[in-house]
Short mmCIF file of C-alpha atoms in Angstrom, two decimals:
data_model
loop_
_atom_site.label_atom_id
_atom_site.label_comp_id
_atom_site.label_asym_id
_atom_site.label_seq_id
_atom_site.Cartn_x
_atom_site.Cartn_y
_atom_site.Cartn_z
CA MET A 221 -26.64 -2.99 6.11
CA ALA A 222 -23.28 -4.69 5.56
CA THR A 223 -21.46 -1.36 5.70
CA TRP A 224 -23.37 -0.37 8.82
CA ALA A 225 -22.16 -3.63 10.38
CA ALA A 226 -18.54 -2.82 9.49
CA PHE A 227 -18.79 0.58 11.24
CA LEU A 228 -20.57 -0.94 14.25
CA VAL A 229 -17.94 -3.64 14.75
CA GLN A 230 -15.07 -1.19 14.28
CA GLY A 231 -16.45 1.11 16.97
CA LEU A 232 -17.05 -1.88 19.25
CA CYS A 233 -13.48 -3.19 18.87
CA PHE A 234 -11.88 0.23 19.25
CA ALA A 235 -13.77 1.04 22.45
CA THR A 236 -13.17 -2.44 23.89
CA LEU A 237 -9.41 -1.95 23.68
CA ILE A 238 -9.29 1.75 24.58
CA THR A 239 -11.41 1.36 27.72
CA HIS A 240 -9.00 -1.36 28.92
CA VAL A 241 -5.89 0.82 28.58
CA ILE A 242 -5.65 1.44 32.33
CA ASP A 243 -5.96 -2.30 32.97
CA LEU A 244 -3.10 -2.98 30.56
CA GLN A 245 -1.00 -0.27 32.20
CA HIS A 246 -1.44 -1.90 35.60
CA ARG A 247 -0.87 -5.42 34.26
CA PHE A 248 2.51 -4.53 32.76
CA GLY A 249 3.54 -1.89 35.31
CA LEU A 250 3.91 0.82 32.67
CA GLY A 251 4.71 4.39 33.68
CA ASP A 252 2.90 7.30 32.07
CA ASP A 253 5.72 7.89 29.56
CA ASP A 254 5.85 4.21 28.61
CA LEU A 255 2.09 4.14 28.18
CA MET A 256 2.22 7.22 25.95
CA LEU A 257 4.79 5.49 23.71
CA VAL A 258 2.50 2.48 23.38
CA LEU A 259 -0.48 4.67 22.55
CA LEU A 260 1.46 6.71 19.98
CA LEU A 261 2.63 3.50 18.30
CA VAL A 262 -0.95 2.77 17.22
CA PRO A 263 -1.71 5.89 15.10
CA VAL A 264 1.76 5.88 13.52
CA ILE A 265 1.33 2.33 12.23
CA ALA A 266 -2.36 2.94 11.48
CA GLY A 267 -1.24 5.56 8.97
CA VAL A 268 0.85 2.89 7.25
CA GLY A 269 -2.11 0.51 7.18
CA SER A 270 -4.38 3.18 5.72
CA ALA A 271 -1.89 4.13 3.00
CA ALA A 272 -1.43 0.48 2.03
CA VAL A 273 -5.15 0.03 1.37
CA ALA A 274 -5.32 2.39 -1.63
CA PRO A 275 -3.41 0.24 -4.16
CA LEU A 276 -5.01 -2.96 -2.85
CA ALA A 277 -8.51 -1.52 -3.10
CA ALA A 278 -7.81 -0.13 -6.56
CA ARG A 279 -6.81 -3.59 -7.76
CA TYR A 280 -9.09 -5.95 -5.80
CA GLY A 281 -11.80 -3.67 -4.36
CA SER A 282 -12.15 -2.55 -0.74
CA ALA A 283 -14.43 -5.44 0.28
CA PRO A 284 -11.81 -8.22 0.60
CA VAL A 285 -9.46 -5.84 2.40
CA LEU A 286 -12.22 -4.90 4.84
CA ARG A 287 -13.31 -8.49 5.48
CA LEU A 288 -9.82 -9.72 6.32
CA SER A 289 -8.73 -6.62 8.24
CA GLN A 290 -11.81 -6.45 10.43
CA LEU A 291 -11.55 -10.08 11.48
CA ALA A 292 -7.86 -9.43 12.22
CA VAL A 293 -8.81 -6.45 14.43
CA CYS A 294 -11.22 -8.68 16.37
CA ALA A 295 -8.53 -11.32 16.82
CA VAL A 296 -5.89 -8.83 17.97
CA VAL A 297 -8.21 -7.27 20.56
CA ALA A 298 -9.16 -10.71 21.91
CA LEU A 299 -5.51 -11.78 22.14
CA SER A 300 -4.66 -8.57 24.00
CA GLY A 301 -6.80 -9.78 26.88
CA TRP A 302 -4.81 -12.99 27.29
CA ASN A 303 -1.30 -11.70 26.59
CA ASP A 304 1.04 -11.52 29.61
CA GLY A 305 4.30 -10.45 27.93
CA LEU A 306 5.49 -6.88 27.42
CA ALA A 307 6.96 -7.77 24.02
CA GLY A 308 3.62 -9.26 23.06
CA LEU A 309 1.90 -6.01 24.07
CA TYR A 310 4.04 -4.02 21.63
CA VAL A 311 3.48 -6.54 18.85
CA LEU A 312 -0.28 -6.60 19.39
CA CYS A 313 -0.49 -2.79 19.53
CA ALA A 314 1.45 -2.57 16.27
CA ALA A 315 -0.84 -5.16 14.67
CA PHE A 316 -3.90 -3.35 16.00
CA GLY A 317 -2.70 -0.09 14.47
CA LEU A 318 -1.98 -1.71 11.10
CA PHE A 319 -5.36 -3.41 10.79
CA VAL A 320 -7.36 -0.53 12.29
CA GLY A 321 -5.87 1.81 9.69
CA ALA A 322 -6.82 -0.65 6.95
CA VAL A 323 -10.38 -1.02 8.25
CA ASP A 324 -10.86 2.74 8.68
CA ALA A 325 -9.89 3.38 5.06
CA ALA A 326 -11.71 0.39 3.54
CA MET A 327 -14.99 0.84 5.40
CA ASN A 328 -15.14 4.51 4.36
CA MET A 329 -14.50 3.44 0.76
CA GLN A 330 -17.53 1.17 1.03
CA ALA A 331 -19.59 3.93 2.64
CA VAL A 332 -18.65 6.37 -0.13
CA ALA A 333 -19.64 3.77 -2.76
CA VAL A 334 -23.02 3.33 -1.03
CA GLU A 335 -23.52 7.09 -0.94
CA ARG A 336 -22.75 7.45 -4.64
CA ARG A 337 -25.13 4.62 -5.54
CA TYR A 338 -27.91 6.13 -3.40
CA GLY A 339 -27.27 9.58 -4.86
CA MET A 340 -27.68 11.43 -1.55
CA SER A 341 -25.78 12.08 1.66
CA VAL A 342 -25.76 9.00 3.92
CA LEU A 343 -22.16 8.90 5.15
CA THR A 344 -22.70 10.78 8.42
CA GLY A 345 -25.15 8.04 9.39
CA PHE A 346 -22.44 5.41 9.06
CA HIS A 347 -20.27 7.34 11.51
CA ALA A 348 -23.26 7.53 13.86
CA VAL A 349 -23.33 3.73 13.81
CA TRP A 350 -19.59 3.74 14.69
CA SER A 351 -20.47 5.87 17.72
CA VAL A 352 -23.13 3.36 18.73
CA GLY A 353 -20.56 0.57 18.49
CA SER A 354 -18.09 2.50 20.65
CA LEU A 355 -20.75 3.07 23.32
CA LEU A 356 -21.57 -0.65 23.27
CA GLY A 357 -17.89 -1.50 23.71
CA ALA A 358 -17.55 0.86 26.66
CA ALA A 359 -20.78 -0.47 28.20
CA ALA A 360 -19.58 -4.07 27.82
CA ASN A 361 -16.39 -3.22 29.72
CA SER A 362 -18.37 -1.52 32.49
CA ALA A 363 -20.68 -4.54 32.77
CA SER A 364 -17.71 -6.92 32.87
CA SER A 365 -16.14 -4.91 35.68
CA ALA A 366 -19.38 -4.85 37.66
CA LEU A 367 -19.82 -8.62 37.28
CA GLY A 368 -16.18 -9.41 38.09
CA ILE A 369 -15.53 -11.13 34.75
CA ALA A 370 -11.89 -12.06 34.15
CA PRO A 371 -9.98 -9.57 31.94
CA GLY A 372 -9.35 -12.06 29.15
CA TRP A 373 -13.05 -12.73 28.73
CA SER A 374 -13.98 -9.04 29.03
CA PHE A 375 -11.78 -8.44 25.98
CA THR A 376 -12.93 -11.54 24.11
CA VAL A 377 -16.72 -11.70 24.49
CA PRO A 378 -17.66 -8.36 22.82
CA VAL A 379 -15.21 -8.72 19.93
CA LEU A 380 -16.24 -12.36 19.40
CA ALA A 381 -19.79 -11.09 18.94
CA GLY A 382 -18.38 -8.48 16.55
CA ALA A 383 -16.52 -11.15 14.58
CA VAL A 384 -19.74 -13.13 14.16
CA VAL A 385 -21.56 -10.03 12.91
CA SER A 386 -18.73 -9.35 10.44
CA ALA A 387 -18.64 -12.92 9.17
CA LEU A 388 -22.40 -12.92 8.57
CA THR A 389 -22.75 -9.50 6.96
CA LEU A 390 -19.52 -8.50 5.21
CA PRO A 391 -20.00 -10.94 2.29
CA ARG A 392 -22.78 -8.51 1.24
CA LEU A 393 -20.37 -5.59 0.71
CA TYR A 394 -20.01 -4.06 -2.74
CA GLY A 395 -17.61 -5.92 -4.99
CA ARG A 396 -15.02 -4.21 -7.14
CA ALA A 397 -17.34 -3.97 -10.16
CA GLU A 398 -20.07 -2.30 -8.09
CA GLU A 399 -17.60 0.18 -6.64
CA ARG A 400 -16.34 0.93 -10.15
CA ALA A 401 -19.90 1.49 -11.38
CA SER A 402 -20.53 4.06 -8.64
CA GLU A 403 -17.25 5.81 -9.47
CA GLN A 404 -18.30 6.19 -13.08
CA ALA A 405 -21.47 7.86 -11.89
CA ALA A 406 -19.31 10.32 -9.96
CA GLY A 407 -17.22 11.16 -13.00
CA PRO A 408 -13.82 9.81 -14.09
CA ALA A 409 -10.47 11.32 -13.15
CA ALA A 410 -7.01 10.21 -14.21
CA ARG A 411 -5.54 10.64 -10.74
CA VAL A 412 -6.04 12.70 -7.61
CA PRO A 413 -3.83 15.79 -7.27
CA TRP A 414 -2.99 16.90 -3.75
CA ARG A 415 -4.49 20.35 -4.35
CA SER A 416 -7.95 18.78 -4.61
CA ILE A 417 -7.80 16.96 -1.30
CA LEU A 418 -5.50 19.18 0.80
CA PRO A 419 -8.42 21.14 2.36
CA LEU A 420 -10.05 17.83 3.30
CA CYS A 421 -6.81 16.45 4.75
CA LEU A 422 -6.15 19.58 6.81
CA ALA A 423 -9.74 19.71 8.06
CA MET A 424 -9.45 16.07 9.13
CA ALA A 425 -6.19 16.76 10.97
CA PHE A 426 -7.52 19.86 12.76
CA LEU A 427 -10.70 17.98 13.71
CA TYR A 428 -8.67 15.26 15.40
CA VAL A 429 -6.52 17.78 17.26
CA GLY A 430 -9.77 18.91 18.89
CA ASP A 431 -10.88 15.32 19.43
CA ALA A 432 -7.51 14.39 20.96
CA ALA A 433 -7.75 17.34 23.35
CA VAL A 434 -11.14 16.16 24.60
CA SER A 435 -10.23 12.46 24.66
CA ASN A 436 -6.91 12.88 26.44
CA TYR A 437 -7.49 15.86 28.73
CA SER A 438 -11.19 16.25 29.52
CA THR A 439 -10.97 14.16 32.70
CA LEU A 440 -7.78 15.94 33.81
CA TYR A 441 -9.46 19.29 33.13
CA MET A 442 -12.52 18.37 35.16
CA SER A 443 -10.50 17.17 38.15
CA ASP A 444 -7.63 19.70 38.16
CA ALA A 445 -9.10 22.89 36.68
CA LEU A 446 -12.61 22.60 38.15
CA ALA A 447 -11.94 20.39 41.21
CA ALA A 448 -14.70 17.98 40.14
CA SER A 449 -14.77 14.51 41.63
CA GLY A 450 -16.56 11.18 41.40
CA TRP A 451 -18.93 10.59 38.51
CA LEU A 452 -18.55 14.17 37.26
CA VAL A 453 -14.96 13.59 36.15
CA PRO A 454 -15.75 11.28 33.19
CA PHE A 455 -19.17 12.84 32.57
CA ALA A 456 -17.75 15.56 30.28
CA TYR A 457 -16.32 12.97 27.89
CA LEU A 458 -19.52 10.92 28.04
CA LEU A 459 -21.59 13.96 27.07
CA TYR A 460 -19.11 14.80 24.29
CA GLN A 461 -19.58 11.33 22.76
CA ALA A 462 -23.35 11.34 23.29
CA ALA A 463 -23.70 14.77 21.68
CA MET A 464 -21.60 13.63 18.73
CA LEU A 465 -23.84 10.61 18.23
CA LEU A 466 -27.06 12.62 18.51
CA ALA A 467 -25.79 15.22 16.03
CA ARG A 468 -24.75 12.56 13.52
CA VAL A 469 -28.21 11.01 13.39
CA PRO A 470 -29.80 13.98 11.54
CA GLY A 471 -26.49 15.12 10.03
CA ASP A 472 -27.20 13.73 6.57
CA LEU A 473 -30.53 15.57 6.44
CA ALA A 474 -28.71 18.86 7.04
CA VAL A 475 -26.18 18.06 4.30
CA ARG A 476 -28.95 17.20 1.83
CA ARG A 477 -30.73 20.48 2.53
CA TYR A 478 -27.87 22.96 2.84
CA GLY A 479 -24.89 21.22 1.20
CA PRO A 480 -21.68 19.91 2.76
CA ALA A 481 -19.67 23.16 2.80
CA PRO A 482 -22.15 25.20 4.91
CA VAL A 483 -22.68 22.29 7.29
CA VAL A 484 -18.93 21.79 7.80
CA ARG A 485 -18.45 25.54 8.30
CA ALA A 486 -21.27 25.70 10.85
CA GLY A 487 -19.91 22.62 12.63
CA ALA A 488 -16.47 24.21 12.94
CA VAL A 489 -17.95 27.42 14.37
CA ILE A 490 -19.97 25.43 16.94
CA ALA A 491 -16.90 23.38 17.90
CA VAL A 492 -14.79 26.53 18.35
CA ALA A 493 -17.50 28.07 20.53
CA GLY A 494 -17.54 24.92 22.65
CA THR A 495 -13.75 24.83 22.97
CA VAL A 496 -13.62 28.50 23.99
CA GLY A 497 -16.38 27.71 26.49
CA VAL A 498 -14.15 25.04 28.03
CA VAL A 499 -11.29 27.54 28.37
CA VAL A 500 -13.40 30.20 30.12
CA ALA A 501 -15.89 27.98 31.97
CA PRO A 502 -16.41 29.21 35.55
CA GLY A 503 -17.81 25.92 36.75
CA VAL A 504 -18.78 22.35 36.02
CA VAL A 505 -22.18 22.99 34.39
CA VAL A 506 -20.82 25.40 31.78
CA ALA A 507 -17.83 23.14 31.10
CA VAL A 508 -19.95 20.04 30.54
CA LEU A 509 -22.28 21.90 28.18
CA ALA A 510 -19.25 23.25 26.33
CA PHE A 511 -17.89 19.73 25.83
CA GLY A 512 -21.28 18.78 24.40
CA LEU A 513 -21.05 21.67 21.92
CA ILE A 514 -17.63 20.42 20.80
CA GLY A 515 -19.16 17.02 20.10
CA VAL A 516 -22.00 18.53 18.08
CA GLY A 517 -19.63 20.67 16.02
CA LEU A 518 -17.03 18.03 15.25
CA SER A 519 -19.56 15.30 14.47
CA VAL A 520 -20.07 16.07 10.75
CA ILE A 521 -16.55 16.99 9.68
CA ALA A 522 -14.93 13.55 9.39
CA PRO A 523 -17.78 11.89 7.41
CA GLN A 524 -18.03 14.87 5.07
CA SER A 525 -14.26 14.76 4.50
CA PHE A 526 -14.59 11.18 3.26
CA SER A 527 -17.69 12.02 1.27
CA ALA A 528 -15.93 14.89 -0.51
CA ALA A 529 -12.93 12.64 -1.22
CA GLY A 530 -15.27 10.06 -2.73
CA ARG A 531 -16.56 12.57 -5.27
CA LEU A 532 -13.16 12.74 -6.96
CA GLY A 533 -13.89 10.07 -9.56
CA ALA A 534 -11.70 7.08 -10.38
CA GLY A 535 -8.97 8.08 -7.91
CA ALA A 536 -11.33 7.88 -4.94
CA GLU A 537 -9.47 5.03 -3.22
CA THR A 538 -6.30 7.10 -3.10
CA ALA A 539 -8.16 10.23 -1.98
CA ILE A 540 -10.00 8.42 0.83
CA ALA A 541 -6.84 6.69 2.05
CA ARG A 542 -4.91 9.98 2.08
CA VAL A 543 -7.65 11.78 3.98
CA ASN A 544 -7.80 8.94 6.50
CA VAL A 545 -4.05 9.18 7.16
CA PHE A 546 -4.58 12.74 8.38
CA ASN A 547 -6.89 11.35 11.07
CA TYR A 548 -3.75 9.92 12.69
CA VAL A 549 -1.66 13.00 11.90
CA GLY A 550 -4.17 15.11 13.80
CA PHE A 551 -4.11 12.74 16.76
CA LEU A 552 -0.31 12.87 16.95
CA VAL A 553 -0.20 16.65 16.61
CA GLY A 554 -2.92 16.97 19.22
CA ALA A 555 -1.08 14.71 21.65
CA ALA A 556 2.15 16.70 21.21
CA VAL A 557 0.83 20.29 21.10
CA VAL A 558 -2.06 19.99 23.55
CA GLY A 559 0.04 17.83 25.85
CA GLY A 560 2.88 20.35 25.82
CA VAL A 561 0.58 23.24 26.73
CA ASN A 562 -1.04 21.12 29.44
CA ASP A 563 2.34 20.35 31.00
CA GLY A 564 3.45 23.98 30.83
CA MET A 565 0.27 25.93 31.63
CA GLY A 566 -2.34 23.49 32.91
CA PRO A 567 -5.36 21.64 31.47
CA ARG A 568 -7.54 24.73 30.99
CA TRP A 569 -5.05 26.36 28.60
CA ALA A 570 -4.46 23.06 26.82
CA PHE A 571 -7.69 23.69 24.88
CA VAL A 572 -6.48 27.01 23.41
CA PRO A 573 -4.40 25.47 20.57
CA ALA A 574 -7.28 23.08 19.86
CA ALA A 575 -9.65 26.06 19.47
CA LEU A 576 -7.22 27.86 17.15
CA LEU A 577 -6.68 24.83 14.90
CA VAL A 578 -10.35 23.87 14.74
CA ALA A 579 -11.11 27.48 13.74
CA LEU A 580 -8.96 26.97 10.64
CA ILE A 581 -11.58 24.51 9.35
CA VAL A 582 -13.92 27.47 8.68
CA PRO A 583 -11.92 28.82 5.68
CA LEU A 584 -11.24 25.25 4.52
CA ALA A 585 -14.96 24.46 4.23
CA GLY A 586 -15.08 25.67 0.63
CA GLY A 587 -13.07 22.57 -0.33
CA PHE A 588 -16.08 20.42 0.58
CA ARG A 589 -18.25 21.76 -2.26
CA PRO A 590 -19.32 18.99 -4.66
CA ARG A 591 -17.04 19.02 -7.68
CA ALA A 592 -14.91 16.51 -9.56
CA ALA A 593 -11.14 16.76 -9.54
CA PRO A 594 -9.61 17.98 -12.80
CA ALA A 595 -7.76 15.43 -14.87
CA VAL A 596 -4.00 15.90 -14.91
#
């Protein structure tokens, strides 16, 4: 329950800030290029925050890191609503990236420890709870806009609720001794060689190239490539997120029955089919359904990447932190490659490199088979 709460609050905070990006752009008069620099600052520094968690978690456990970092994320998001200085915006975005990276790594360390103690796949369910939190954050912003609530309070109220949930539940996280006990059950390893986790890292990166394509360009695709308007423009992204959530709910059951490697392979094939569908879609209905397929396919890959990293014995903290860094690598690559194709050839063709890279997850799926890393 405590780990569920951590995922819920992280999704809530992330969506609260992301859905206010346009408001921040207008407040500070940022051009599109300036806004892109601000947005790219977050994943770069998030990678630093994620990497820093591994030695801290190895020494003190992931729980204290998660408790402090998640409350810091809540505070940074709340302050973003009241900040009126451009310099403050850059500082807060940098702080957000640092603490978000720390929370992402630490909460997945806790989820992996829970999964090992339960002895069955449960990690996809935690990511489903993150999706619920993100939908709640987006809904809170929509409600604030409809009610005419001042921007500062529309930032503060949802994350204040999240901070209360964190303060009440996160003391129940696994301590260092409990995490260590679950690692022993998974089998000891002296350290984690890159060859054991490289398939997981690459799969994570390619997944987030696809996710970045949908997140950044689905609305542009709907309006420019298909001439959609009104509520249909954001509907593709909404269905993508809803399909991802719905697929994550039974995702653990599929992993328990068929194993992680076949499920990841099938997910990649479904995501590629959806991305190709976006490229060739003749109209809005096909395109929206194709975006839903992408959500279904990508939904299981990130949680199973962390789960596989957690099976690598005593070096699990390092493995999970490394895999998490490639989340941000994929986002940056996606923003650069997909954005470049979009600028040169249009939003329809922007999904071609995403389809090609997501397809590479299929041969990488063998790296998700349960096995301990060899001692070196």
